[in-house]
Amino acid sequence: MEKVVFPVAGLGTRMLPASKAVPKEILPIYDRPAIHYTVEEAVKSGFSKMIFVTSRGKEAILNYFDRDVELEEVLMARGKREMAEFLKQLSSLAEFISVRQGIALGLGHAVLQARAVVGEEPFAVVLPDDIVLCEPPLLKQMREVYLRTGKSVVALYRVAKEEIPSFGIADAEVKSDGNVVIHDLVEKPPVEEAPSDLAVIGRYILEPEIFSILEKTPPGKGGEIQLTDALRVLAREGRLVGLVFEGTRLDVGNPRGLLRASLEIARRRGVKI
Ligand code: UTP
């Protein structure tokens, strides 16, 4: 398993007005673009092919991972060797591939656009709005669950009661062997109707069968083709498991979350603010 799909073709309306001219994935979290952190997690987890599902105006994401030899030379001439080396290694982190989603018809539809590039192998999906800080990296832990169970895997995060209505929540059962079987997923339930406090966050390992399910998935909530609706098909067939992880999740898809993430990452790097 070597491929990760990053759906980055959304409109990013919560990040307006900044995201009108700059993809939200390029907005800095302390000193580097948001997308950097999730690509780094994927690389540390042993993935080597990053597939971006992009749309108009998202070119900056691919530019970031390209070589800029002229800039590197200028930095070297000015004695900034460390930054020149840092920029140089970005392009060799992985192989970067881009596919397009012409119209934003939903997350499920975005994943479906990667079908031809992914082929008939299991693959990961990462939503770069979720930055996860944990050791070993979350995707690596999920890969191990996949290898152990042979089933598609979603990442689950325990949330406080008042946060439940903002998430997709899993109807999940923890088995005696530690595996978490998911029976169903409920989108943004009221607290009293929630089957658990386990929220689905933006990390998935998927069997390629998800593509044929997505193909048949009609538009759901908001008129969009939802990945959750396809995952529910897997769940009901007993083909979806969860990994409840311990660690920090930072939601960088909205201005407050982005600010909080910047502060948290700066603090972890020992920067005085
Ligand atoms: P969101 O639902 O968070 O939408 O998408 P968004 O456009 O990113 O942000 P808001 O809500 O308008 O502020 C979840 C993920 O799915 C991708 C987004 O880029 C994001 O990574 N997505 C969503 C697509 O790639 N295509 C779509 O049609 C919809």
Coordinates of C-alpha atoms and ligand atoms in Angstrom, one line a residue:
M1 CA 0.0 0.0 0.0
E2 CA 1.7 3.2 -1.2
K3 CA -0.9 5.7 -2.3
V4 CA -2.7 8.5 -0.4
V5 CA -5.5 10.5 -1.9
F6 CA -5.8 14.1 -0.7
P7 CA -9.1 15.6 -1.7
V8 CA -8.3 19.3 -1.9
A9 CA -10.9 20.5 -4.5
G10 CA -13.4 21.9 -2.0
L11 CA -14.4 25.6 -1.9
G12 CA -13.1 26.2 1.6
T13 CA -15.9 28.6 2.4
R14 CA -15.2 28.6 6.2
M15 CA -11.8 30.1 5.4
L16 CA -13.1 33.0 3.3
P17 CA -12.1 35.7 2.6
A18 CA -8.5 34.4 2.7
S19 CA -9.3 31.3 0.6
K20 CA -10.7 33.4 -2.2
A21 CA -7.2 33.9 -3.6
V22 CA -5.1 31.2 -1.7
P23 CA -5.9 27.6 -1.3
K24 CA -6.6 27.0 2.4
E25 CA -4.2 24.1 2.3
I26 CA -1.4 26.6 1.7
L27 CA -2.3 28.9 4.6
P28 CA 0.6 28.7 7.1
I29 CA 0.4 26.9 10.4
Y30 CA 3.2 28.7 12.2
D31 CA 5.8 28.6 9.4
R32 CA 4.7 26.0 6.8
P33 CA 1.6 25.3 4.7
A34 CA -1.1 23.2 6.3
I35 CA -0.7 20.5 3.6
H36 CA 2.9 20.0 4.6
Y37 CA 2.0 18.4 7.9
T38 CA -0.4 15.8 6.5
V39 CA 2.0 14.9 3.6
E40 CA 4.8 14.5 6.3
E41 CA 2.5 12.1 8.3
A42 CA 1.9 10.0 5.2
V43 CA 5.6 9.8 4.3
K44 CA 6.4 8.8 7.9
S45 CA 3.8 6.2 7.7
G46 CA 5.5 4.6 4.7
F47 CA 3.4 6.0 1.8
S48 CA 5.2 7.2 -1.3
K49 CA 2.6 8.4 -3.8
M50 CA 0.6 11.4 -3.0
I51 CA -2.5 12.0 -5.2
F52 CA -4.0 15.4 -4.9
V53 CA -7.6 15.8 -6.2
T54 CA -7.5 19.5 -7.2
S55 CA -9.6 22.1 -8.9
R56 CA -9.1 25.6 -10.4
G57 CA -6.9 27.8 -8.3
K58 CA -5.2 25.0 -6.4
E59 CA -1.9 25.1 -8.3
A60 CA 0.0 26.5 -5.3
I61 CA -0.3 23.1 -3.6
L62 CA 1.6 21.3 -6.4
N63 CA 4.1 24.3 -6.7
Y64 CA 5.0 23.9 -3.0
F65 CA 6.3 20.4 -3.6
D66 CA 8.2 21.3 -6.8
R67 CA 11.9 22.2 -7.0
D68 CA 12.6 25.9 -7.3
V69 CA 16.3 25.7 -8.3
E70 CA 16.6 29.5 -8.8
L71 CA 15.4 30.1 -5.3
E72 CA 17.6 27.4 -3.8
E73 CA 20.6 29.1 -5.6
V74 CA 19.8 32.5 -4.2
L75 CA 19.5 31.1 -0.7
M76 CA 22.8 29.3 -1.0
A77 CA 24.5 32.5 -2.3
R78 CA 23.1 34.3 0.8
G79 CA 24.4 31.7 3.2
K80 CA 21.0 30.2 3.9
R81 CA 22.1 26.6 3.3
E82 CA 19.7 25.1 5.8
M83 CA 16.5 26.6 4.2
A84 CA 17.9 25.7 0.7
E85 CA 18.3 22.1 1.8
F86 CA 14.9 22.1 3.3
L87 CA 13.2 23.3 0.1
K88 CA 15.2 20.9 -2.0
Q89 CA 14.1 17.8 0.0
L90 CA 10.4 18.7 -0.4
S91 CA 10.2 17.4 -3.9
S92 CA 11.9 14.1 -3.0
L93 CA 9.6 13.4 -0.1
A94 CA 7.3 11.4 -2.4
E95 CA 5.9 11.2 -5.9
F96 CA 3.2 13.9 -6.4
I97 CA 0.4 13.3 -8.8
S98 CA -2.6 15.5 -9.5
V99 CA -6.1 14.6 -10.8
R100 CA -8.9 17.1 -11.3
Q101 CA -12.4 17.4 -9.9
G102 CA -14.0 19.7 -12.4
I103 CA -17.1 20.5 -10.3
A104 CA -17.2 20.3 -6.5
L105 CA -19.8 17.5 -6.3
G106 CA -18.8 16.3 -2.9
L107 CA -16.0 14.4 -1.0
G108 CA -17.2 11.0 -2.3
H109 CA -17.1 12.3 -5.9
A110 CA -13.6 13.8 -5.3
V111 CA -12.3 10.4 -4.1
L112 CA -13.8 8.7 -7.1
Q113 CA -11.7 11.0 -9.4
A114 CA -8.6 9.2 -8.2
R115 CA -9.9 5.7 -9.3
A116 CA -7.7 5.4 -12.4
V117 CA -4.5 6.4 -10.6
V118 CA -5.2 4.2 -7.5
G119 CA -6.2 1.1 -9.4
E120 CA -7.1 -2.2 -7.7
E121 CA -5.2 -1.7 -4.4
P122 CA -6.0 -0.5 -0.9
F123 CA -5.2 3.1 -0.4
A124 CA -5.4 5.9 2.2
V125 CA -7.5 9.1 2.1
V126 CA -6.3 12.1 4.1
L127 CA -8.3 15.2 4.7
P128 CA -5.7 17.9 5.3
D129 CA -8.2 19.9 7.5
D130 CA -7.3 17.4 10.2
I131 CA -3.8 17.6 11.5
V132 CA -3.1 14.7 13.9
L133 CA -0.2 14.7 16.3
C134 CA 0.5 11.3 17.7
E135 CA 3.3 8.7 17.8
P136 CA 3.5 6.4 15.8
P137 CA 1.8 8.5 13.1
L138 CA -1.9 7.8 12.8
L139 CA -1.8 6.5 9.2
K140 CA 0.9 4.1 10.2
Q141 CA -1.3 2.7 13.0
M142 CA -4.2 2.5 10.6
R143 CA -2.1 0.6 8.1
E144 CA -1.4 -2.0 10.8
V145 CA -5.1 -2.4 11.6
Y146 CA -5.8 -2.9 7.9
L147 CA -3.1 -5.6 7.6
R148 CA -4.4 -7.3 10.7
T149 CA -8.1 -7.3 9.7
G150 CA -8.1 -7.0 5.9
K151 CA -11.0 -4.5 6.2
S152 CA -11.4 -0.8 5.5
V153 CA -10.4 1.4 8.4
V154 CA -11.6 4.8 9.7
A155 CA -9.9 6.9 12.5
L156 CA -12.1 7.5 15.5
Y157 CA -11.5 10.2 18.0
R158 CA -13.3 10.5 21.4
V159 CA -15.0 13.9 21.6
A160 CA -16.7 15.8 24.4
K161 CA -20.5 15.5 24.6
E162 CA -21.1 19.1 23.4
E163 CA -19.0 18.4 20.3
I164 CA -21.0 15.3 19.2
P165 CA -23.5 17.3 16.9
S166 CA -20.6 18.6 14.8
F167 CA -19.2 15.2 13.7
G168 CA -20.0 12.0 12.0
I169 CA -20.4 9.6 14.9
A170 CA -19.8 5.8 14.8
D171 CA -22.1 3.1 16.1
A172 CA -19.1 1.0 17.1
E173 CA -18.4 -2.0 19.2
V174 CA -15.0 -2.7 20.9
K175 CA -14.4 -6.5 20.6
S176 CA -12.4 -8.5 23.2
D177 CA -9.4 -8.7 20.8
G178 CA -9.3 -4.9 20.7
N179 CA -10.7 -4.6 17.2
V180 CA -13.4 -1.9 16.8
V181 CA -16.3 -3.1 14.5
I182 CA -18.4 -0.3 13.0
H183 CA -22.1 -1.1 12.5
D184 CA -23.2 2.3 11.2
L185 CA -22.3 5.9 10.9
V186 CA -24.6 8.8 11.9
E187 CA -24.0 12.3 10.5
K188 CA -24.1 15.0 13.2
P189 CA -26.6 13.5 15.6
P190 CA -28.2 15.3 18.5
V191 CA -26.4 14.2 21.7
E192 CA -29.3 12.1 23.0
E193 CA -29.5 10.2 19.7
A194 CA -25.7 9.6 19.3
P195 CA -24.7 5.9 19.4
S196 CA -21.3 6.8 20.9
D197 CA -18.8 9.6 21.5
L198 CA -16.5 8.3 18.7
A199 CA -16.2 10.8 15.9
V200 CA -14.9 9.9 12.5
I201 CA -12.0 12.2 11.5
G202 CA -10.2 12.7 8.2
R203 CA -8.1 9.5 7.9
Y204 CA -9.2 6.4 6.0
I205 CA -7.7 3.2 4.6
L206 CA -10.0 1.9 1.9
E207 CA -10.4 -1.2 -0.1
P208 CA -10.7 -0.4 -3.8
E209 CA -14.3 -1.8 -3.8
I210 CA -15.2 1.7 -2.4
F211 CA -15.0 3.0 -6.0
S212 CA -17.8 0.9 -7.3
I213 CA -19.9 1.8 -4.2
L214 CA -19.2 5.5 -4.8
E215 CA -20.2 5.1 -8.4
K216 CA -23.7 4.0 -7.2
T217 CA -23.9 6.5 -4.4
P218 CA -26.6 9.1 -5.1
P219 CA -26.2 12.7 -3.9
G220 CA -26.9 12.9 -0.2
K221 CA -26.6 15.7 2.4
G222 CA -26.2 19.2 0.7
G223 CA -26.8 17.6 -2.7
E224 CA -23.2 16.2 -2.6
I225 CA -21.9 12.7 -3.1
Q226 CA -20.8 11.9 0.4
L227 CA -18.0 9.5 1.3
T228 CA -19.9 8.7 4.5
D229 CA -22.8 7.3 2.6
A230 CA -20.4 4.8 0.8
L231 CA -18.7 4.0 4.1
R232 CA -22.2 3.1 5.6
V233 CA -22.6 0.5 2.9
L234 CA -19.3 -1.1 4.1
A235 CA -20.3 -0.8 7.7
R236 CA -23.6 -2.5 7.2
E237 CA -21.9 -5.4 5.5
G238 CA -19.5 -5.8 8.5
R239 CA -16.5 -4.6 6.3
L240 CA -15.5 -1.5 8.2
V241 CA -13.4 -1.3 11.4
G242 CA -12.2 1.7 13.5
L243 CA -9.1 2.7 15.2
V244 CA -9.6 4.8 18.3
F245 CA -6.5 6.8 18.6
E246 CA -4.9 8.8 21.4
G247 CA -3.3 12.0 20.4
T248 CA -4.0 15.6 19.4
R249 CA -6.3 16.5 16.6
L250 CA -6.2 20.0 15.2
D251 CA -9.0 21.2 12.9
V252 CA -7.4 23.7 10.6
G253 CA -10.4 24.2 8.3
N254 CA -11.7 27.3 10.1
P255 CA -9.9 30.5 11.2
R256 CA -10.0 29.8 15.0
G257 CA -8.7 26.2 14.5
L258 CA -5.9 27.5 12.3
L259 CA -4.8 30.0 14.8
R260 CA -5.0 27.5 17.6
A261 CA -3.0 25.0 15.6
S262 CA -0.3 27.6 14.9
L263 CA 0.1 28.3 18.6
E264 CA 0.2 24.6 19.5
I265 CA 2.8 23.8 16.8
A266 CA 4.9 26.8 17.7
R267 CA 4.7 25.8 21.4
R268 CA 5.8 22.2 20.6
R269 CA 8.8 23.6 18.7
G270 CA 9.8 25.7 21.7
V271 CA 9.0 29.1 20.0
K272 CA 8.3 31.9 22.4
I273 CA 5.1 33.8 21.4
Ligands
UTP1 P1 -15.5 20.2 3.4 O1 -16.9 19.7 3.5 O2 -14.8 20.6 4.7 O3 -15.5 21.4 2.4 O4 -14.7 19.1 2.6 P2 -14.4 22.5 2.1 O5 -14.7 23.0 0.8 O6 -13.1 21.9 2.4 O7 -14.6 23.6 3.2 P3 -15.9 24.5 3.7 O8 -16.8 23.6 4.5 O9 -16.6 25.1 2.5 O10 -15.2 25.6 4.5 C1 -13.9 18.1 3.2 C2 -12.8 17.7 2.3 O11 -13.3 17.3 1.0 C3 -12.7 18.0 0.0 C4 -12.3 19.4 0.6 O12 -11.3 20.0 -0.2 C5 -11.8 18.9 2.0 O13 -10.5 18.4 2.0 N1 -13.8 18.2 -1.1 C6 -15.0 18.5 -0.7 C7 -13.4 18.0 -2.4 O14 -12.3 17.7 -2.7 N2 -14.4 18.1 -3.3 C8 -15.7 18.4 -3.0 O15 -16.5 18.5 -3.9 C9 -16.0 18.6 -1.7

